[in-house]
PDB file of C-alpha atoms and ligand atoms in Angstrom:
ATOM      1  CA  UNK A   1      -0.511  -7.450 -10.330  1.00 96.00           C
ATOM      2  CA  UNK A   2      -0.134  -6.379  -6.713  1.00 98.00           C
ATOM      3  CA  UNK A   3      -3.230  -6.855  -4.603  1.00 98.00           C
ATOM      4  CA  UNK A   4      -2.660  -5.426  -1.119  1.00 98.00           C
ATOM      5  CA  UNK A   5      -4.812  -5.141   1.978  1.00 98.00           C
ATOM      6  CA  UNK A   6      -4.067  -2.485   4.579  1.00 98.00           C
ATOM      7  CA  UNK A   7      -5.958  -3.660   7.664  1.00 98.00           C
ATOM      8  CA  UNK A   8      -5.085  -0.427   9.522  1.00 98.00           C
ATOM      9  CA  UNK A   9      -6.339  -0.549  13.122  1.00 98.00           C
ATOM     10  CA  UNK A  10      -8.698  -3.466  12.547  1.00 98.00           C
ATOM     11  CA  UNK A  11      -8.934  -7.189  13.397  1.00 98.00           C
ATOM     12  CA  UNK A  12      -7.489  -8.913  16.421  1.00 98.00           C
ATOM     13  CA  UNK A  13      -4.446 -11.177  16.303  1.00 97.00           C
ATOM     14  CA  UNK A  14      -6.664 -14.250  16.054  1.00 97.00           C
ATOM     15  CA  UNK A  15      -8.831 -12.777  13.278  1.00 98.00           C
ATOM     16  CA  UNK A  16      -5.738 -11.656  11.377  1.00 98.00           C
ATOM     17  CA  UNK A  17      -4.253 -15.161  11.490  1.00 97.00           C
ATOM     18  CA  UNK A  18      -7.551 -16.517  10.210  1.00 98.00           C
ATOM     19  CA  UNK A  19      -7.643 -13.816   7.489  1.00 98.00           C
ATOM     20  CA  UNK A  20      -4.161 -14.738   6.307  1.00 98.00           C
ATOM     21  CA  UNK A  21      -4.988 -18.456   6.249  1.00 98.00           C
ATOM     22  CA  UNK A  22      -8.178 -17.800   4.264  1.00 98.00           C
ATOM     23  CA  UNK A  23      -6.209 -15.840   1.677  1.00 98.00           C
ATOM     24  CA  UNK A  24      -3.510 -18.519   1.503  1.00 98.00           C
ATOM     25  CA  UNK A  25      -6.141 -21.227   0.970  1.00 98.00           C
ATOM     26  CA  UNK A  26      -7.827 -19.126  -1.719  1.00 98.00           C
ATOM     27  CA  UNK A  27      -4.538 -18.566  -3.540  1.00 97.00           C
ATOM     28  CA  UNK A  28      -3.923 -22.312  -3.505  1.00 97.00           C
ATOM     29  CA  UNK A  29      -7.471 -23.026  -4.671  1.00 97.00           C
ATOM     30  CA  UNK A  30      -7.358 -20.726  -7.724  1.00 96.00           C
ATOM     31  CA  UNK A  31      -3.626 -21.195  -8.302  1.00 95.00           C
ATOM     32  CA  UNK A  32      -3.216 -17.438  -8.403  1.00 94.00           C
ATOM     33  CA  UNK A  33       0.108 -15.898  -9.320  1.00 90.00           C
ATOM     34  CA  UNK A  34      -0.735 -12.377  -8.180  1.00 97.00           C
ATOM     35  CA  UNK A  35       1.572 -10.597  -5.718  1.00 98.00           C
ATOM     36  CA  UNK A  36      -0.588 -10.471  -2.608  1.00 98.00           C
ATOM     37  CA  UNK A  37       0.294  -8.370   0.445  1.00 98.00           C
ATOM     38  CA  UNK A  38      -1.459  -8.015   3.785  1.00 98.00           C
ATOM     39  CA  UNK A  39      -0.487  -5.249   6.211  1.00 98.00           C
ATOM     40  CA  UNK A  40      -1.901  -6.185   9.647  1.00 98.00           C
ATOM     41  CA  UNK A  41      -2.085  -4.060  12.777  1.00 98.00           C
ATOM     42  CA  UNK A  42       1.263  -4.076  14.619  1.00 97.00           C
ATOM     43  CA  UNK A  43      -0.109  -6.221  17.459  1.00 97.00           C
ATOM     44  CA  UNK A  44      -1.194  -8.855  14.924  1.00 97.00           C
ATOM     45  CA  UNK A  45       2.154  -9.364  13.198  1.00 97.00           C
ATOM     46  CA  UNK A  46       3.017 -13.018  13.071  1.00 93.00           C
ATOM     47  CA  UNK A  47       5.755 -15.134  11.547  1.00 93.00           C
ATOM     48  CA  UNK A  48       3.887 -15.891   8.320  1.00 93.00           C
ATOM     49  CA  UNK A  49       5.331 -17.949   5.511  1.00 93.00           C
ATOM     50  CA  UNK A  50       3.315 -18.559   2.360  1.00 96.00           C
ATOM     51  CA  UNK A  51       2.239 -16.954  -0.901  1.00 97.00           C
ATOM     52  CA  UNK A  52       0.948 -13.898   0.959  1.00 98.00           C
ATOM     53  CA  UNK A  53       3.602 -11.354   1.908  1.00 98.00           C
ATOM     54  CA  UNK A  54       2.962  -9.881   5.353  1.00 98.00           C
ATOM     55  CA  UNK A  55       4.101  -6.288   5.690  1.00 98.00           C
ATOM     56  CA  UNK A  56       4.309  -3.742   8.486  1.00 98.00           C
ATOM     57  CA  UNK A  57       2.073  -0.666   8.309  1.00 98.00           C
ATOM     58  CA  UNK A  58       4.838   1.295   9.996  1.00 98.00           C
ATOM     59  CA  UNK A  59       8.061   1.078  11.989  1.00 98.00           C
ATOM     60  CA  UNK A  60      10.603   3.539  13.306  1.00 98.00           C
ATOM     61  CA  UNK A  61      13.839   4.160  11.407  1.00 98.00           C
ATOM     62  CA  UNK A  62      16.005   2.256  13.859  1.00 98.00           C
ATOM     63  CA  UNK A  63      17.193  -1.247  14.664  1.00 98.00           C
ATOM     64  CA  UNK A  64      16.208  -0.728  18.316  1.00 98.00           C
ATOM     65  CA  UNK A  65      16.524   1.944  21.026  1.00 98.00           C
ATOM     66  CA  UNK A  66      14.669   4.389  23.232  1.00 98.00           C
ATOM     67  CA  UNK A  67      11.659   5.261  21.086  1.00 97.00           C
ATOM     68  CA  UNK A  68       8.664   4.719  23.342  1.00 97.00           C
ATOM     69  CA  UNK A  69       5.665   3.253  21.572  1.00 96.00           C
ATOM     70  CA  UNK A  70       7.581   2.437  18.396  1.00 97.00           C
ATOM     71  CA  UNK A  71       8.807  -0.829  16.909  1.00 98.00           C
ATOM     72  CA  UNK A  72      11.986  -1.067  14.862  1.00 98.00           C
ATOM     73  CA  UNK A  73      13.941  -3.477  12.707  1.00 98.00           C
ATOM     74  CA  UNK A  74      14.681  -5.858  15.586  1.00 98.00           C
ATOM     75  CA  UNK A  75      10.969  -6.390  16.227  1.00 98.00           C
ATOM     76  CA  UNK A  76      10.143  -6.782  12.521  1.00 98.00           C
ATOM     77  CA  UNK A  77      12.898  -9.377  12.144  1.00 97.00           C
ATOM     78  CA  UNK A  78      11.244 -11.442  14.882  1.00 96.00           C
ATOM     79  CA  UNK A  79       8.268 -11.869  12.519  1.00 97.00           C
ATOM     80  CA  UNK A  80      10.386 -12.254   9.347  1.00 96.00           C
ATOM     81  CA  UNK A  81       8.792  -9.029   8.070  1.00 98.00           C
ATOM     82  CA  UNK A  82      10.804  -7.470   5.236  1.00 98.00           C
ATOM     83  CA  UNK A  83       8.050  -5.332   3.699  1.00 98.00           C
ATOM     84  CA  UNK A  84       6.813  -1.965   4.956  1.00 98.00           C
ATOM     85  CA  UNK A  85       4.302   0.751   4.094  1.00 98.00           C
ATOM     86  CA  UNK A  86       5.869   4.222   4.240  1.00 98.00           C
ATOM     87  CA  UNK A  87       4.277   7.654   3.736  1.00 98.00           C
ATOM     88  CA  UNK A  88       0.664   6.616   4.179  1.00 98.00           C
ATOM     89  CA  UNK A  89      -1.556   9.692   4.225  1.00 97.00           C
ATOM     90  CA  UNK A  90      -2.919   8.809   7.657  1.00 97.00           C
ATOM     91  CA  UNK A  91       0.634   8.948   9.012  1.00 97.00           C
ATOM     92  CA  UNK A  92       1.215  12.239   7.207  1.00 98.00           C
ATOM     93  CA  UNK A  93      -2.052  14.025   7.983  1.00 95.00           C
ATOM     94  CA  UNK A  94      -3.302  12.375  11.194  1.00 95.00           C
ATOM     95  CA  UNK A  95      -0.044  11.393  12.883  1.00 95.00           C
ATOM     96  CA  UNK A  96       1.977  14.332  11.536  1.00 97.00           C
ATOM     97  CA  UNK A  97       4.880  12.513   9.891  1.00 97.00           C
ATOM     98  CA  UNK A  98       6.921  15.082   7.932  1.00 98.00           C
ATOM     99  CA  UNK A  99       8.400  14.446   4.499  1.00 98.00           C
ATOM    100  CA  UNK A 100      11.843  14.627   6.135  1.00 98.00           C
ATOM    101  CA  UNK A 101      10.959  11.895   8.650  1.00 98.00           C
ATOM    102  CA  UNK A 102       9.339   9.823   5.909  1.00 98.00           C
ATOM    103  CA  UNK A 103      12.418  10.110   3.686  1.00 98.00           C
ATOM    104  CA  UNK A 104      14.658   9.132   6.612  1.00 98.00           C
ATOM    105  CA  UNK A 105      12.456   6.067   7.270  1.00 98.00           C
ATOM    106  CA  UNK A 106      12.526   5.218   3.548  1.00 98.00           C
ATOM    107  CA  UNK A 107      16.317   5.372   3.433  1.00 98.00           C
ATOM    108  CA  UNK A 108      16.717   3.319   6.607  1.00 98.00           C
ATOM    109  CA  UNK A 109      14.523   0.469   5.380  1.00 98.00           C
ATOM    110  CA  UNK A 110      15.998   0.736   1.893  1.00 98.00           C
ATOM    111  CA  UNK A 111      19.449   0.078   3.376  1.00 98.00           C
ATOM    112  CA  UNK A 112      17.926  -2.968   5.062  1.00 98.00           C
ATOM    113  CA  UNK A 113      16.736  -4.222   1.659  1.00 98.00           C
ATOM    114  CA  UNK A 114      13.033  -3.983   2.536  1.00 98.00           C
ATOM    115  CA  UNK A 115      10.275  -4.061  -0.052  1.00 98.00           C
ATOM    116  CA  UNK A 116       8.801  -0.587   0.369  1.00 99.00           C
ATOM    117  CA  UNK A 117       5.242   0.381  -0.563  1.00 98.00           C
ATOM    118  CA  UNK A 118       5.585   4.162  -0.712  1.00 98.00           C
ATOM    119  CA  UNK A 119       2.347   6.128  -0.534  1.00 98.00           C
ATOM    120  CA  UNK A 120       1.591   9.509  -2.091  1.00 98.00           C
ATOM    121  CA  UNK A 121      -1.657  11.406  -2.509  1.00 98.00           C
ATOM    122  CA  UNK A 122      -3.160  14.874  -2.514  1.00 98.00           C
ATOM    123  CA  UNK A 123      -5.798  16.407  -0.242  1.00 97.00           C
ATOM    124  CA  UNK A 124      -9.033  17.656  -1.821  1.00 96.00           C
ATOM    125  CA  UNK A 125      -8.082  21.328  -1.612  1.00 97.00           C
ATOM    126  CA  UNK A 126      -4.947  20.617  -3.641  1.00 97.00           C
ATOM    127  CA  UNK A 127      -6.904  18.562  -6.158  1.00 96.00           C
ATOM    128  CA  UNK A 128      -9.321  21.439  -6.603  1.00 96.00           C
ATOM    129  CA  UNK A 129      -6.477  23.776  -7.585  1.00 97.00           C
ATOM    130  CA  UNK A 130      -5.972  21.816 -10.801  1.00 96.00           C
ATOM    131  CA  UNK A 131      -3.647  19.226 -12.299  1.00 94.00           C
ATOM    132  CA  UNK A 132      -0.444  21.274 -12.293  1.00 96.00           C
ATOM    133  CA  UNK A 133      -0.736  22.163  -8.604  1.00 98.00           C
ATOM    134  CA  UNK A 134      -1.657  18.571  -7.810  1.00 97.00           C
ATOM    135  CA  UNK A 135       1.330  17.107  -9.664  1.00 96.00           C
ATOM    136  CA  UNK A 136       3.679  19.598  -7.990  1.00 97.00           C
ATOM    137  CA  UNK A 137       2.269  18.508  -4.601  1.00 98.00           C
ATOM    138  CA  UNK A 138       2.846  14.856  -5.439  1.00 97.00           C
ATOM    139  CA  UNK A 139       6.395  15.626  -6.601  1.00 97.00           C
ATOM    140  CA  UNK A 140       7.120  17.183  -3.201  1.00 97.00           C
ATOM    141  CA  UNK A 141       6.124  13.854  -1.646  1.00 98.00           C
ATOM    142  CA  UNK A 142       8.960  12.256  -3.636  1.00 98.00           C
ATOM    143  CA  UNK A 143      11.561  14.492  -2.001  1.00 98.00           C
ATOM    144  CA  UNK A 144      14.379  12.394  -0.544  1.00 98.00           C
ATOM    145  CA  UNK A 145      12.944   9.197  -2.064  1.00 98.00           C
ATOM    146  CA  UNK A 146      14.957   6.989  -4.458  1.00 98.00           C
ATOM    147  CA  UNK A 147      12.402   6.341  -7.218  1.00 98.00           C
ATOM    148  CA  UNK A 148      14.824   3.887  -8.878  1.00 97.00           C
ATOM    149  CA  UNK A 149      15.053   1.656  -5.791  1.00 98.00           C
ATOM    150  CA  UNK A 150      14.612  -1.870  -7.112  1.00 98.00           C
ATOM    151  CA  UNK A 151      12.417  -2.955  -4.175  1.00 98.00           C
ATOM    152  CA  UNK A 152       9.969  -0.069  -4.520  1.00 98.00           C
ATOM    153  CA  UNK A 153       6.220  -0.167  -5.080  1.00 98.00           C
ATOM    154  CA  UNK A 154       4.362   3.153  -5.193  1.00 98.00           C
ATOM    155  CA  UNK A 155       0.731   3.616  -4.111  1.00 98.00           C
ATOM    156  CA  UNK A 156      -1.200   6.645  -5.340  1.00 98.00           C
ATOM    157  CA  UNK A 157      -3.945   7.263  -2.767  1.00 98.00           C
ATOM    158  CA  UNK A 158      -5.769  10.582  -3.088  1.00 98.00           C
ATOM    159  CA  UNK A 159      -6.409  11.638   0.516  1.00 97.00           C
ATOM    160  CA  UNK A 160      -9.968  12.694  -0.327  1.00 97.00           C
ATOM    161  CA  UNK A 161     -10.733   9.164  -1.566  1.00 96.00           C
ATOM    162  CA  UNK A 162      -9.487   7.340   1.521  1.00 95.00           C
ATOM    163  CA  UNK A 163     -12.342   6.103   3.662  1.00 94.00           C
ATOM    164  CA  UNK A 164     -14.879   8.315   1.878  1.00 94.00           C
ATOM    165  CA  UNK A 165     -16.433   5.979  -0.672  1.00 94.00           C
ATOM    166  CA  UNK A 166     -15.356   8.463  -3.359  1.00 94.00           C
ATOM    167  CA  UNK A 167     -12.824   7.701  -6.080  1.00 95.00           C
ATOM    168  CA  UNK A 168     -11.479   9.668  -9.046  1.00 96.00           C
ATOM    169  CA  UNK A 169     -13.116   8.786 -12.362  1.00 97.00           C
ATOM    170  CA  UNK A 170     -11.515   5.852 -14.164  1.00 98.00           C
ATOM    171  CA  UNK A 171     -10.277   8.339 -16.768  1.00 98.00           C
ATOM    172  CA  UNK A 172      -8.612  10.443 -14.061  1.00 97.00           C
ATOM    173  CA  UNK A 173      -7.042   7.382 -12.446  1.00 98.00           C
ATOM    174  CA  UNK A 174      -5.470   6.442 -15.795  1.00 98.00           C
ATOM    175  CA  UNK A 175      -4.346  10.013 -16.485  1.00 97.00           C
ATOM    176  CA  UNK A 176      -2.692  10.499 -13.077  1.00 97.00           C
ATOM    177  CA  UNK A 177      -1.128   7.047 -13.061  1.00 98.00           C
ATOM    178  CA  UNK A 178       0.409   7.587 -16.506  1.00 98.00           C
ATOM    179  CA  UNK A 179       1.819  10.934 -15.327  1.00 97.00           C
ATOM    180  CA  UNK A 180       3.252   9.360 -12.170  1.00 97.00           C
ATOM    181  CA  UNK A 181       4.771   6.585 -14.253  1.00 97.00           C
ATOM    182  CA  UNK A 182       6.834   9.212 -16.047  1.00 96.00           C
ATOM    183  CA  UNK A 183       8.669   9.663 -12.734  1.00 95.00           C
ATOM    184  CA  UNK A 184       9.265   6.041 -11.785  1.00 96.00           C
ATOM    185  CA  UNK A 185       8.966   2.643 -13.433  1.00 95.00           C
ATOM    186  CA  UNK A 186       8.114   1.072 -10.065  1.00 98.00           C
ATOM    187  CA  UNK A 187       4.797  -0.812  -9.925  1.00 98.00           C
ATOM    188  CA  UNK A 188       2.074   1.772  -9.243  1.00 98.00           C
ATOM    189  CA  UNK A 189      -0.984   0.866  -7.163  1.00 98.00           C
ATOM    190  CA  UNK A 190      -4.221   2.789  -6.799  1.00 98.00           C
ATOM    191  CA  UNK A 191      -5.724   3.143  -3.320  1.00 98.00           C
ATOM    192  CA  UNK A 192      -8.696   5.046  -1.946  1.00 97.00           C
ATOM    193  CA  UNK A 193     -12.168   3.528  -1.542  1.00 97.00           C
ATOM    194  CA  UNK A 194     -11.478   0.495  -3.735  1.00 98.00           C
ATOM    195  CA  UNK A 195     -14.452  -1.824  -3.257  1.00 98.00           C
ATOM    196  CA  UNK A 196     -15.300  -5.249  -4.578  1.00 98.00           C
ATOM    197  CA  UNK A 197     -17.689  -3.699  -7.128  1.00 97.00           C
ATOM    198  CA  UNK A 198     -15.174  -1.130  -8.413  1.00 97.00           C
ATOM    199  CA  UNK A 199     -11.903  -3.088  -8.211  1.00 98.00           C
ATOM    200  CA  UNK A 200     -12.117  -4.754 -11.625  1.00 98.00           C
ATOM    201  CA  UNK A 201     -12.648  -1.485 -13.489  1.00 98.00           C
ATOM    202  CA  UNK A 202      -9.844   0.190 -11.528  1.00 98.00           C
ATOM    203  CA  UNK A 203      -7.493  -2.701 -12.262  1.00 98.00           C
ATOM    204  CA  UNK A 204      -8.266  -2.230 -15.966  1.00 97.00           C
ATOM    205  CA  UNK A 205      -7.122   1.410 -15.915  1.00 98.00           C
ATOM    206  CA  UNK A 206      -3.916   2.354 -17.767  1.00 97.00           C
ATOM    207  CA  UNK A 207      -0.948   2.660 -15.465  1.00 97.00           C
ATOM    208  CA  UNK A 208      -2.572   0.671 -12.668  1.00 98.00           C
ATOM    209  CA  UNK A 209      -0.438  -2.258 -11.530  1.00 98.00           C
ATOM    210  CA  UNK A 210      -2.621  -3.197  -8.594  1.00 98.00           C
ATOM    211  CA  UNK A 211      -4.605  -1.868  -5.672  1.00 98.00           C
ATOM    212  CA  UNK A 212      -4.000  -1.020  -2.014  1.00 98.00           C
ATOM    213  CA  UNK A 213      -7.292  -1.557  -0.223  1.00 98.00           C
ATOM    214  CA  UNK A 214      -8.469  -0.502   3.242  1.00 98.00           C
ATOM    215  CA  UNK A 215     -12.046  -0.989   4.382  1.00 98.00           C
ATOM    216  CA  UNK A 216     -13.038  -2.773   1.158  1.00 98.00           C
ATOM    217  CA  UNK A 217     -10.682  -5.618   2.084  1.00 98.00           C
ATOM    218  CA  UNK A 218     -11.752  -6.072   5.713  1.00 98.00           C
ATOM    219  CA  UNK A 219     -14.047  -8.894   4.624  1.00 98.00           C
ATOM    220  CA  UNK A 220     -11.586 -11.514   3.416  1.00 98.00           C
ATOM    221  CA  UNK A 221     -14.026 -12.791   0.792  1.00 98.00           C
ATOM    222  CA  UNK A 222     -14.049  -9.373  -0.857  1.00 98.00           C
ATOM    223  CA  UNK A 223     -10.256  -9.197  -0.818  1.00 98.00           C
ATOM    224  CA  UNK A 224     -10.146 -12.661  -2.410  1.00 98.00           C
ATOM    225  CA  UNK A 225     -12.575 -11.539  -5.131  1.00 98.00           C
ATOM    226  CA  UNK A 226     -10.210  -8.677  -5.973  1.00 98.00           C
ATOM    227  CA  UNK A 227      -7.366 -11.182  -6.320  1.00 98.00           C
ATOM    228  CA  UNK A 228      -9.569 -13.251  -8.619  1.00 97.00           C
ATOM    229  CA  UNK A 229     -10.326 -10.186 -10.763  1.00 97.00           C
ATOM    230  CA  UNK A 230      -6.591  -9.654 -11.233  1.00 97.00           C
ATOM    231  CA  UNK A 231      -6.182 -13.290 -12.232  1.00 95.00           C
ATOM    232  CA  UNK A 232      -9.025 -12.991 -14.760  1.00 94.00           C
ATOM    233  CA  UNK A 233      -7.451  -9.879 -16.265  1.00 93.00           C
ATOM    234  CA  UNK A 234      -4.069 -11.572 -16.489  1.00 82.00           C
ATOM    235  CA  UNK A 235      -5.579 -14.616 -18.176  1.00 73.00           C
ATOM    236  CA  UNK A 236      -7.594 -12.629 -20.742  1.00 68.00           C
TER     237      UNK A 236
HETATM  238  O1  13P B   1      -5.732   3.931   2.932  1.00 93.39           O
HETATM  239  C1  13P B   1      -6.073   3.063   2.150  1.00 93.39           C
HETATM  240  C2  13P B   1      -5.180   1.910   1.880  1.00 93.39           C
HETATM  241  O2  13P B   1      -3.880   2.127   2.381  1.00 93.39           O
HETATM  242  C3  13P B   1      -7.413   3.085   1.482  1.00 93.39           C
HETATM  243  O3  13P B   1      -8.403   2.972   2.477  1.00 93.39           O
HETATM  244  P1  13P B   1      -9.909   2.740   1.989  1.00 93.39           P
HETATM  245  O4  13P B   1      -9.865   1.626   0.985  1.00 93.39           O
HETATM  246  O5  13P B   1     -10.646   2.391   3.246  1.00 93.39           O
HETATM  247  O6  13P B   1     -10.368   4.041   1.367  1.00 93.39           O
END
């Protein structure tokens, strides 16, 4: 399973280094074989080599150039980062990234051979229009995206569940994940208010190949517990 922590705009460089070391030590301690990813804030990227894969929460679709405020491939290479989140709902709905720009970014980092965690998810008003409308909305978020890319992981993160403490029912998570799996055989993560007391049940859902966790993973001990849950499921 994939257990991923999106630290968003949290933790300093020093605290991120400590977070990564704590996770590495935990993985050694329990001899976990889960695929563990941590996506730190840009300023906290570090050359990290270990069982944990460090990924970038974002980068511009360029090697380098005149793109004020952005980082590109050249800067990611400095930290040996070859994994990137693309299409996160906060970049779509808060920072205004269009599907066209997202697809361009996807194709740029695909040509660079990056592991891409591609995020999709519907806003509440779309959800409330019913399953057909919701699935059509999600399909539009696949426009321009190669769903057969061998280095692809998909994260289904309903916008209305992100940061709200709300999640779909376990039955709905299974139903939506199984429908999304009809479109791509890529590993499919659930994200959106995953907490230490809900992670195990979510990981048990059909079609769930892991979780992408925000605030519920800020405390490293909670993130480690989620890794342990995945190990327990794998061993049972
Ligand atoms: O956006 C998310 C992960 O990418 C989910 O955030 P929360 O877990 O804080 O809802």
